[in-house]
Coordinates of N, CA and C in Angstrom, one line a residue:
M1 N 96.4 108.8 102.0 CA 95.1 108.6 101.3 C 94.8 107.1 101.3
S2 N 95.7 106.2 101.7 CA 95.5 104.8 101.5 C 94.3 104.3 102.4
G3 N 94.2 104.8 103.7 CA 93.2 104.3 104.5 C 91.8 104.9 104.2
K4 N 91.8 106.0 103.4 CA 90.6 106.7 103.1 C 89.6 105.8 102.3
Y5 N 90.2 105.0 101.4 CA 89.4 104.2 100.5 C 89.3 102.7 100.9
T6 N 89.5 102.4 102.2 CA 89.3 101.1 102.6 C 87.8 100.9 102.8
F7 N 87.2 100.1 102.0 CA 85.7 99.9 102.0 C 85.2 99.1 103.2
T8 N 84.0 99.4 103.6 CA 83.3 98.6 104.6 C 83.1 97.2 104.1
K9 N 83.0 96.3 105.0 CA 82.9 94.9 104.7 C 81.5 94.6 104.0
A10 N 80.5 95.4 104.3 CA 79.1 95.3 103.8 C 79.0 95.7 102.3
L11 N 80.0 96.4 101.8 CA 80.0 96.9 100.5 C 80.3 95.8 99.5
K12 N 79.5 95.6 98.5 CA 79.7 94.6 97.5 C 80.1 95.1 96.2
E13 N 79.8 96.4 95.9 CA 80.1 96.9 94.5 C 79.9 98.4 94.5
V14 N 80.8 99.1 93.8 CA 80.7 100.5 93.5 C 80.6 100.7 92.0
R15 N 79.6 101.6 91.6 CA 79.4 101.8 90.2 C 79.3 103.3 89.9
F16 N 80.1 103.8 89.0 CA 80.1 105.2 88.6 C 79.4 105.3 87.2
H17 N 78.5 106.2 87.1 CA 77.9 106.5 85.8 C 78.3 107.9 85.4
L18 N 78.8 108.1 84.2 CA 79.3 109.4 83.7 C 79.3 109.4 82.2
C19 N 79.4 110.7 81.7 CA 79.5 110.9 80.3 C 81.0 111.0 80.0
Q20 N 81.5 110.4 78.9 CA 82.9 110.4 78.6 C 83.4 111.7 77.9
T21 N 82.4 112.6 77.5 CA 82.8 113.8 76.8 C 82.3 115.1 77.4
S22 N 81.2 115.1 78.2 CA 80.6 116.3 78.6 C 81.3 117.0 79.7
D23 N 81.1 118.3 79.8 CA 81.7 119.1 80.9 C 81.2 118.8 82.2
H24 N 79.9 118.4 82.3 CA 79.3 118.2 83.6 C 79.9 116.9 84.3
S25 N 80.6 116.1 83.5 CA 81.2 114.9 84.1 C 82.7 115.0 84.2
A26 N 83.3 116.2 83.9 CA 84.7 116.4 83.9 C 85.3 116.2 85.3
A27 N 84.7 116.7 86.4 CA 85.2 116.5 87.7 C 85.2 115.0 88.1
T28 N 84.1 114.3 87.7 CA 84.1 112.9 88.0 C 85.2 112.1 87.3
R29 N 85.4 112.4 86.0 CA 86.5 111.8 85.3 C 87.9 112.1 86.0
S30 N 88.1 113.3 86.4 CA 89.3 113.7 87.1 C 89.4 113.0 88.4
F31 N 88.4 112.9 89.2 CA 88.4 112.1 90.4 C 88.8 110.6 90.2
L32 N 88.1 110.0 89.2 CA 88.4 108.6 88.9 C 89.9 108.4 88.5
T33 N 90.4 109.3 87.7 CA 91.8 109.2 87.2 C 92.7 109.2 88.4
R34 N 92.4 110.1 89.4 CA 93.3 110.2 90.5 C 93.0 109.1 91.6
A35 N 91.8 108.8 91.9 CA 91.5 107.9 93.0 C 91.3 106.4 92.7
Y36 N 91.0 106.1 91.5 CA 90.7 104.7 91.1 C 91.8 103.7 91.5
P37 N 93.1 104.1 91.1 CA 94.2 103.1 91.5 C 94.3 102.8 93.0
T38 N 94.1 103.9 93.8 CA 94.2 103.7 95.2 C 93.0 102.8 95.7
M39 N 91.8 103.1 95.2 CA 90.6 102.4 95.6 C 90.8 100.9 95.3
K40 N 91.3 100.6 94.1 CA 91.4 99.2 93.6 C 92.5 98.5 94.4
K41 N 93.6 99.2 94.7 CA 94.7 98.6 95.4 C 94.3 98.2 96.8
N42 N 93.5 99.1 97.5 CA 93.0 98.8 98.9 C 91.9 97.8 98.9
N43 N 91.2 97.6 97.8 CA 90.0 96.7 97.8 C 90.0 95.9 96.5
P44 N 91.0 95.0 96.4 CA 91.1 94.2 95.2 C 90.0 93.3 94.8
H45 N 89.2 92.9 95.8 CA 88.1 91.9 95.5 C 86.7 92.6 95.4
T46 N 86.6 93.9 95.6 CA 85.4 94.6 95.4 C 85.3 95.2 94.0
P47 N 84.3 94.8 93.2 CA 84.1 95.4 91.9 C 83.9 96.9 91.9
I48 N 84.7 97.7 91.2 CA 84.5 99.1 91.0 C 84.3 99.3 89.5
M49 N 83.0 99.5 89.1 CA 82.6 99.6 87.7 C 82.5 101.1 87.3
I50 N 82.9 101.3 86.1 CA 82.8 102.6 85.5 C 81.9 102.5 84.2
R51 N 80.8 103.1 84.2 CA 79.8 103.0 83.1 C 79.8 104.3 82.4
E52 N 80.2 104.4 81.1 CA 80.2 105.6 80.4 C 79.1 105.5 79.3
A53 N 78.3 106.6 79.2 CA 77.3 106.7 78.2 C 77.1 108.2 77.9
L54 N 76.8 108.5 76.6 CA 76.7 109.8 76.2 C 75.5 110.5 76.8
G55 N 75.8 111.7 77.4 CA 74.8 112.5 78.0 C 74.2 112.2 79.3
V56 N 74.7 111.2 80.0 CA 74.2 110.8 81.3 C 74.8 111.8 82.4
E57 N 74.0 112.0 83.4 CA 74.5 112.8 84.5 C 75.4 112.0 85.4
P58 N 76.5 112.5 86.0 CA 77.4 111.7 86.8 C 76.7 111.4 88.1
R59 N 76.9 110.1 88.5 CA 76.4 109.7 89.8 C 77.2 108.4 90.2
V60 N 77.1 108.1 91.5 CA 77.8 106.9 92.0 C 76.7 106.1 92.8
F61 N 76.8 104.8 92.6 CA 76.0 103.8 93.3 C 76.8 102.9 94.2
A62 N 76.3 102.6 95.3 CA 77.0 101.6 96.2 C 76.0 100.5 96.5
R63 N 76.4 99.3 96.2 CA 75.5 98.2 96.6 C 76.1 97.4 97.7
Y64 N 75.2 97.2 98.7 CA 75.6 96.5 100.0 C 75.0 95.1 100.1
E65 N 75.3 94.5 101.2 CA 74.7 93.2 101.5 C 73.2 93.2 101.3
Y66 N 72.6 92.1 101.0 CA 71.2 91.9 100.8 C 70.5 92.8 99.8
G67 N 71.3 93.3 98.8 CA 70.8 94.0 97.7 C 70.5 95.5 97.9
K68 N 70.8 96.0 99.1 CA 70.5 97.4 99.4 C 71.5 98.3 98.6
E69 N 70.9 99.4 98.1 CA 71.7 100.3 97.3 C 71.5 101.7 97.7
K70 N 72.6 102.5 97.6 CA 72.5 104.0 97.8 C 73.1 104.7 96.6
R71 N 72.6 105.9 96.3 CA 73.0 106.6 95.2 C 73.3 108.0 95.6
E72 N 74.3 108.6 95.0 CA 74.7 110.0 95.2 C 74.8 110.7 93.8
E73 N 74.2 111.8 93.7 CA 74.4 112.6 92.4 C 75.7 113.4 92.5
L74 N 76.4 113.4 91.4 CA 77.7 114.1 91.4 C 77.8 115.3 90.5
M75 N 76.6 115.7 89.9 CA 76.5 116.8 89.0 C 76.8 118.1 89.7
G76 N 77.7 118.9 89.1 CA 78.0 120.2 89.7 C 79.0 120.2 90.8
L77 N 79.5 119.1 91.2 CA 80.4 119.0 92.3 C 81.9 119.1 91.8
D78 N 82.8 119.6 92.7 CA 84.2 119.6 92.3 C 84.8 118.3 92.8
D79 N 86.1 118.1 92.5 CA 86.8 116.9 92.9 C 86.8 116.6 94.4
K80 N 87.0 117.5 95.2 CA 86.9 117.3 96.7 C 85.5 116.9 97.2
E81 N 84.5 117.6 96.6 CA 83.1 117.2 97.0 C 82.8 115.8 96.6
I82 N 83.2 115.4 95.4 CA 83.0 114.1 94.9 C 83.7 113.1 95.8
E83 N 84.9 113.4 96.2 CA 85.7 112.5 97.1 C 84.9 112.4 98.4
S84 N 84.3 113.4 99.0 CA 83.6 113.4 100.2 C 82.3 112.5 100.0
K85 N 81.6 112.6 98.9 CA 80.4 111.8 98.7 C 80.8 110.3 98.6
V86 N 81.8 110.0 97.8 CA 82.2 108.6 97.6 C 82.7 108.0 98.9
T87 N 83.5 108.8 99.6 CA 84.0 108.3 100.9 C 82.9 108.0 101.9
G88 N 81.9 108.8 101.9 CA 80.7 108.6 102.7 C 80.0 107.3 102.4
L89 N 79.9 107.0 101.1 CA 79.2 105.8 100.6 C 80.0 104.5 100.9
V90 N 81.3 104.5 100.7 CA 82.1 103.3 100.8 C 82.5 103.0 102.3
M91 N 82.5 104.0 103.1 CA 82.9 103.8 104.5 C 81.8 103.4 105.4
T92 N 80.6 103.7 105.1 CA 79.4 103.4 105.9 C 78.6 102.3 105.3
G93 N 77.9 101.6 106.1 CA 77.0 100.5 105.6 C 75.7 101.1 105.3
V94 N 74.7 100.2 105.2 CA 73.3 100.6 104.9 C 72.7 101.3 106.1

């Protein structure tokens, strides 16, 4: 799994938005609990931010060079589908 989360050089930041208590964010919380240490270990200089707020729908944002941003909705996805969405964002550029 170590090579899976080696981010592209164009990626400047990854931001997760989720609810800390709701069921619709449970899979995102599970994914972050499992994958965050590996992502941070492989990319120590890239900020990985986790923003928790009551009632927000889970989503992930990737910010690239020149302020370009991509967003993926994570609502209703399981752990493996979230992994696939996040991997797609962090491995490819804009």
